[in-house]
Amino acid sequence: MPELPEVEVVRRGLADHVVGRTISTVRVLHPRPVRRHLPGPDDFADRLAGRRVDAVSRRGKYLWLALDDGAAILVHLGMSGQMLVQPPHADAERHLRVVLELDDGLELRFVDQRMFGGLSISEDGATLPPEIAHIARDALDPRFDDVVFGERLRRRKTGIKRALLDQTLVSGIGNIYADEGLWRARLHFARPTETLTRPELARLLDGVRGVMASALEQGGTSFDALYVNVNGQSGYFDRSLAVYGQEGRPCPRCGTPVRRDAFMNRSSFTCPQCQPRPRRGRW
DNA sequence: GCTTGCGCCTGAATGC
DNA sequence: TGCATTCAGGCGCAAG
């Protein structure tokens, strides 16, 4: 489940191996991943042939490959997306969806089992494509403004975890890092945003940044020269999760069994001792 | 304008 | 064994 650290690892891999390359041919093997390109898969392929990739940027969980004509390829990995750089003779992946053949003989492959992700074209890729202008900066971005974030957060009438998952407020956080960040900050997910104190807000940002930074550190070392991969395989998921997916296991801080609650048609994991439920919470 | 909930997808895991 | 159901969850969009 790619969240910010995994997407950043992919961005770095693409920056190393795809920038400067020209796209020779594009093959769309399944229409769904290019569904946001309204003129259709054939037009998508035609539009990209002959274009050179000049840069790879990221905003939240979105990537974009800036092209030499001012347009850009927007990429979202969704739940299960991967961008792989492979030699053309490598076996097709089971869920291979789109192939971009490059002028150095390698292929950039978009693989996505569940197809929540996809590729599209923005005609304005020079700075921030307008299609993703609503996505906020992430908490590790040097230009992320803690004070403005705090003000916007406290104006919300919702629970803290819902707010963390809202990409227009702060980007890059999904269910896993929300739970882990809240655990680090010792805050319950249902805590109403408008009641957060200044110290709690600082703890929250510290917690979220800490969890993403360590994931980035581990994920950033796990790809080799040719294989740009993301599939929740940073190693972080196996070794370092305090509460996410740990129902019944002891909290690493106090030993209390981790609890799971239904939340927004999914799950939230907390330590009931470290993160007591507020009396009047907002889910 | 803001908040909430649905539907999109596949395959592994679980239930009967 | 085999079929049906549940669960995972980011995002856009519609509804409240």
Coordinates of C-alpha atoms in Angstrom, one line a residue, chain A:
Chain A
M1 CA 0.0 0.0 0.0
P2 CA 2.1 2.9 -1.2
E3 CA 2.0 5.9 1.0
L4 CA 4.4 8.9 0.8
P5 CA 7.7 7.1 1.6
E6 CA 7.0 4.4 -1.0
V7 CA 6.0 6.9 -3.7
E8 CA 9.1 9.0 -3.0
V9 CA 11.3 5.9 -3.4
V10 CA 9.7 5.3 -6.8
R11 CA 10.2 9.0 -7.7
R12 CA 13.9 8.7 -7.0
G13 CA 14.2 5.5 -9.0
L14 CA 12.5 7.1 -12.0
A15 CA 14.6 10.2 -11.7
D16 CA 17.7 8.0 -11.9
H17 CA 16.6 5.8 -14.8
V18 CA 14.0 7.6 -16.9
V19 CA 14.9 11.2 -17.0
G20 CA 16.5 12.1 -20.4
R21 CA 14.9 9.1 -22.1
T22 CA 12.6 9.5 -25.0
I23 CA 9.4 7.4 -25.1
S24 CA 9.3 5.5 -28.4
T25 CA 6.1 3.5 -28.2
V26 CA 3.3 3.1 -25.7
R27 CA 1.2 -0.1 -25.3
V28 CA -2.0 0.1 -23.2
L29 CA -2.9 -3.5 -22.2
H30 CA -5.9 -2.6 -20.1
P31 CA -8.1 0.5 -20.5
R32 CA -8.8 1.1 -16.8
P33 CA -5.5 2.5 -15.7
V34 CA -5.8 5.2 -18.4
R35 CA -9.5 5.9 -17.7
R36 CA -8.8 9.5 -16.8
H37 CA -7.5 10.2 -20.3
L38 CA -10.9 10.9 -21.8
P39 CA -9.8 10.6 -25.5
G40 CA -9.1 7.0 -24.9
P41 CA -6.1 4.5 -24.8
D42 CA -5.1 4.9 -28.4
D43 CA -4.9 8.7 -28.1
F44 CA -2.9 8.2 -24.8
A45 CA -0.3 6.1 -26.6
D46 CA -0.1 8.4 -29.7
R47 CA 0.2 11.5 -27.5
L48 CA 3.2 10.2 -25.7
A49 CA 5.2 8.7 -28.5
G50 CA 8.3 10.7 -29.2
R51 CA 8.2 12.7 -26.0
R52 CA 11.3 13.0 -23.8
V53 CA 11.0 12.9 -20.0
D54 CA 12.7 15.9 -18.4
A55 CA 12.0 15.5 -14.7
V56 CA 10.1 13.4 -12.2
S57 CA 8.3 15.3 -9.4
R58 CA 5.9 14.4 -6.6
R59 CA 3.1 16.0 -4.7
G60 CA 1.7 13.8 -1.9
K61 CA 1.1 10.4 -3.5
Y62 CA 1.0 11.7 -7.0
L63 CA 4.0 11.6 -9.4
W64 CA 4.4 13.4 -12.6
L65 CA 6.9 13.0 -15.4
A66 CA 7.4 16.4 -17.0
L67 CA 7.8 16.1 -20.8
D68 CA 9.7 18.1 -23.3
D69 CA 6.6 19.7 -24.8
G70 CA 5.4 21.1 -21.5
A71 CA 2.9 18.3 -20.8
A72 CA 3.3 15.7 -18.1
I73 CA 2.3 12.1 -17.3
L74 CA 0.5 12.0 -14.1
V75 CA 0.9 8.8 -12.1
H76 CA -0.9 7.5 -9.1
L77 CA -0.1 4.0 -7.7
G78 CA -3.4 3.6 -5.9
M79 CA -3.4 0.5 -3.7
S80 CA -1.2 -1.9 -5.7
G81 CA 0.6 0.0 -8.4
Q82 CA 4.2 -0.4 -9.4
M83 CA 6.5 1.3 -11.8
L84 CA 9.2 -1.0 -13.1
V85 CA 12.1 -0.5 -15.4
Q86 CA 12.7 -3.8 -17.2
P87 CA 14.5 -5.1 -20.2
P88 CA 12.0 -5.9 -23.0
H89 CA 12.7 -9.6 -22.9
A90 CA 11.7 -9.8 -19.2
D91 CA 8.5 -11.9 -18.6
A92 CA 5.3 -9.8 -18.5
E93 CA 4.1 -9.3 -15.0
R94 CA 0.8 -10.9 -14.1
H95 CA -0.9 -7.5 -13.8
L96 CA 1.0 -5.6 -16.4
R97 CA -1.2 -2.8 -17.6
V98 CA 0.8 -0.2 -19.6
V99 CA 4.2 -0.4 -21.3
L100 CA 6.3 2.7 -22.3
E101 CA 9.2 1.6 -24.5
L102 CA 12.2 3.9 -24.0
D103 CA 14.9 4.9 -26.5
D104 CA 17.6 3.0 -24.5
G105 CA 15.9 -0.3 -25.1
L106 CA 14.4 -0.6 -21.6
E107 CA 10.7 -0.5 -20.8
L108 CA 8.9 1.5 -18.1
R109 CA 6.1 -0.8 -17.0
F110 CA 3.0 0.1 -15.0
V111 CA 1.8 -2.9 -13.1
D112 CA -1.3 -2.7 -11.0
Q113 CA -3.3 -5.7 -9.6
R114 CA -6.3 -3.8 -8.3
M115 CA -6.3 -0.9 -10.7
F116 CA -7.1 1.8 -8.2
G117 CA -4.2 3.7 -9.6
G118 CA -3.5 4.9 -13.1
L119 CA -1.8 7.2 -15.6
S120 CA -3.1 10.3 -17.3
I121 CA -1.8 13.3 -19.2
S122 CA -1.7 16.8 -18.0
E123 CA -1.2 19.5 -20.6
D124 CA 0.5 21.7 -18.0
G125 CA 3.3 19.8 -16.4
A126 CA 5.8 22.6 -16.0
T127 CA 5.2 23.3 -12.3
L128 CA 2.3 21.7 -10.5
P129 CA -0.3 20.2 -12.8
P130 CA -3.7 21.8 -12.2
E131 CA -5.3 18.3 -11.8
I132 CA -3.4 17.9 -8.5
A133 CA -3.3 21.5 -7.4
H134 CA -5.8 20.6 -4.6
I135 CA -3.4 18.2 -3.0
A136 CA -1.6 19.8 0.0
R137 CA 2.1 19.6 0.7
D138 CA 3.3 16.7 2.8
A139 CA 4.6 17.0 6.3
L140 CA 8.2 16.3 5.2
D141 CA 8.1 19.1 2.6
P142 CA 10.3 22.0 3.7
R143 CA 7.6 24.4 2.7
F144 CA 4.9 22.7 4.7
D145 CA 3.6 25.3 7.2
D146 CA 2.9 23.9 10.6
V147 CA 1.1 27.0 11.8
V148 CA -1.3 27.2 8.9
F149 CA -1.9 23.4 9.2
G150 CA -2.8 23.8 12.8
E151 CA -5.2 26.6 12.1
R152 CA -6.9 24.7 9.3
L153 CA -7.0 21.5 11.4
R154 CA -8.7 23.1 14.3
R155 CA -11.3 24.7 12.1
R156 CA -12.4 21.2 11.0
K157 CA -15.4 19.6 12.6
T158 CA -14.2 16.1 12.5
G159 CA -12.0 13.5 14.1
I160 CA -8.2 13.7 13.9
K161 CA -7.7 10.6 11.8
R162 CA -10.2 11.7 9.2
A163 CA -8.3 14.9 8.9
L164 CA -5.0 13.2 8.5
L165 CA -6.4 11.1 5.6
D166 CA -7.7 14.2 3.9
Q167 CA -5.1 14.9 1.2
T168 CA -6.2 18.6 0.8
L169 CA -5.1 19.3 4.4
V170 CA -1.8 17.3 4.5
S171 CA -0.8 14.8 1.9
G172 CA 0.9 11.5 1.8
I173 CA -0.7 9.9 4.8
G174 CA -2.8 6.7 4.4
N175 CA -4.4 4.4 6.9
I176 CA -1.1 2.7 8.0
Y177 CA 0.9 5.9 8.7
A178 CA -2.1 7.6 10.3
D179 CA -2.4 4.8 12.9
E180 CA 1.3 4.7 13.5
G181 CA 1.6 8.5 13.7
L182 CA -1.3 8.7 16.1
W183 CA 0.3 6.0 18.3
R184 CA 3.6 7.9 18.4
A185 CA 1.7 11.0 19.4
R186 CA -0.5 9.2 22.0
L187 CA -3.6 10.5 20.4
H188 CA -6.9 8.6 19.8
F189 CA -8.2 8.6 16.2
A190 CA -11.6 10.0 17.2
R191 CA -10.2 13.0 19.0
P192 CA -12.1 16.1 17.8
T193 CA -9.7 18.3 15.8
E194 CA -11.0 21.5 17.3
T195 CA -9.9 20.4 20.8
L196 CA -6.3 19.7 20.0
T197 CA -3.8 21.8 22.1
R198 CA -0.7 23.3 20.7
P199 CA 1.6 20.6 22.4
E200 CA -0.6 17.8 21.0
L201 CA -0.4 19.3 17.6
A202 CA 3.3 19.4 17.8
R203 CA 3.4 15.7 19.0
L204 CA 1.1 14.8 16.1
L205 CA 3.4 16.3 13.5
D206 CA 6.4 14.8 15.1
G207 CA 4.8 11.4 15.1
V208 CA 3.7 11.5 11.5
R209 CA 7.1 12.8 10.4
G210 CA 9.0 10.3 12.4
V211 CA 7.1 7.4 11.0
M212 CA 7.4 8.6 7.4
A213 CA 11.1 9.4 7.8
S214 CA 12.1 6.0 9.1
A215 CA 10.0 4.3 6.4
L216 CA 11.7 6.4 3.8
E217 CA 15.1 5.5 5.2
Q218 CA 14.4 1.8 5.0
G219 CA 12.5 1.9 1.7
G220 CA 15.1 4.1 0.1
T221 CA 17.8 1.5 0.3
S222 CA 15.8 -1.4 -1.1
F223 CA 15.8 -0.8 -4.9
D224 CA 18.7 -1.7 -7.2
A225 CA 19.8 0.0 -10.4
L226 CA 17.3 -1.5 -12.7
Y227 CA 14.3 -2.4 -10.7
V228 CA 12.2 0.4 -9.4
N229 CA 9.7 -1.2 -7.1
V230 CA 7.0 -0.3 -4.7
N231 CA 4.6 -2.8 -3.2
G232 CA 4.8 -2.2 0.5
Q233 CA 8.1 -4.1 0.3
S234 CA 10.2 -1.4 2.1
G235 CA 10.7 -3.8 4.9
Y236 CA 9.1 -1.3 7.2
F237 CA 5.9 -3.1 7.2
D238 CA 7.3 -6.3 8.6
R239 CA 9.6 -5.0 11.3
S240 CA 8.6 -1.6 12.5
L241 CA 4.8 -1.3 12.9
A242 CA 3.8 -0.6 16.4
V243 CA 0.0 -1.0 16.1
Y244 CA -1.2 -1.3 12.5
G245 CA -2.3 -4.8 11.9
Q246 CA -1.2 -5.8 15.4
E247 CA -4.5 -6.6 17.0
G248 CA -4.0 -8.5 20.2
R249 CA -0.3 -8.1 20.3
P250 CA 1.4 -6.0 23.0
C251 CA 1.9 -2.3 22.6
P252 CA 5.7 -1.8 22.2
R253 CA 5.5 1.0 24.8
C254 CA 3.3 -0.4 27.6
G255 CA 2.4 -4.0 26.7
T256 CA -1.3 -3.5 26.6
P257 CA -2.9 -5.5 23.8
V258 CA -3.5 -3.5 20.7
R259 CA -7.2 -3.0 19.8
R260 CA -8.9 -2.8 16.5
D261 CA -11.9 -0.7 15.7
A262 CA -14.1 -0.4 12.6
F263 CA -13.5 3.0 11.1
M264 CA -14.7 4.4 7.8
N265 CA -15.3 0.9 6.4
R266 CA -11.8 -0.1 7.3
S267 CA -9.8 -0.6 10.6
S268 CA -8.1 1.6 13.1
F269 CA -5.5 0.2 15.5
T270 CA -4.7 1.8 18.8
C271 CA -3.2 1.1 22.2
P272 CA -6.2 1.5 24.6
Q273 CA -3.7 2.5 27.4
C274 CA -1.5 5.0 25.5
Q275 CA -4.4 6.4 23.3
P276 CA -7.5 6.5 25.5
R277 CA -10.7 7.2 23.6
P278 CA -12.0 10.8 24.2
R279 CA -15.3 11.1 26.0
R280 CA -17.0 12.8 23.0
G281 CA -15.1 11.6 20.0
R282 CA -15.7 12.3 16.3
W283 CA -15.3 9.4 13.9

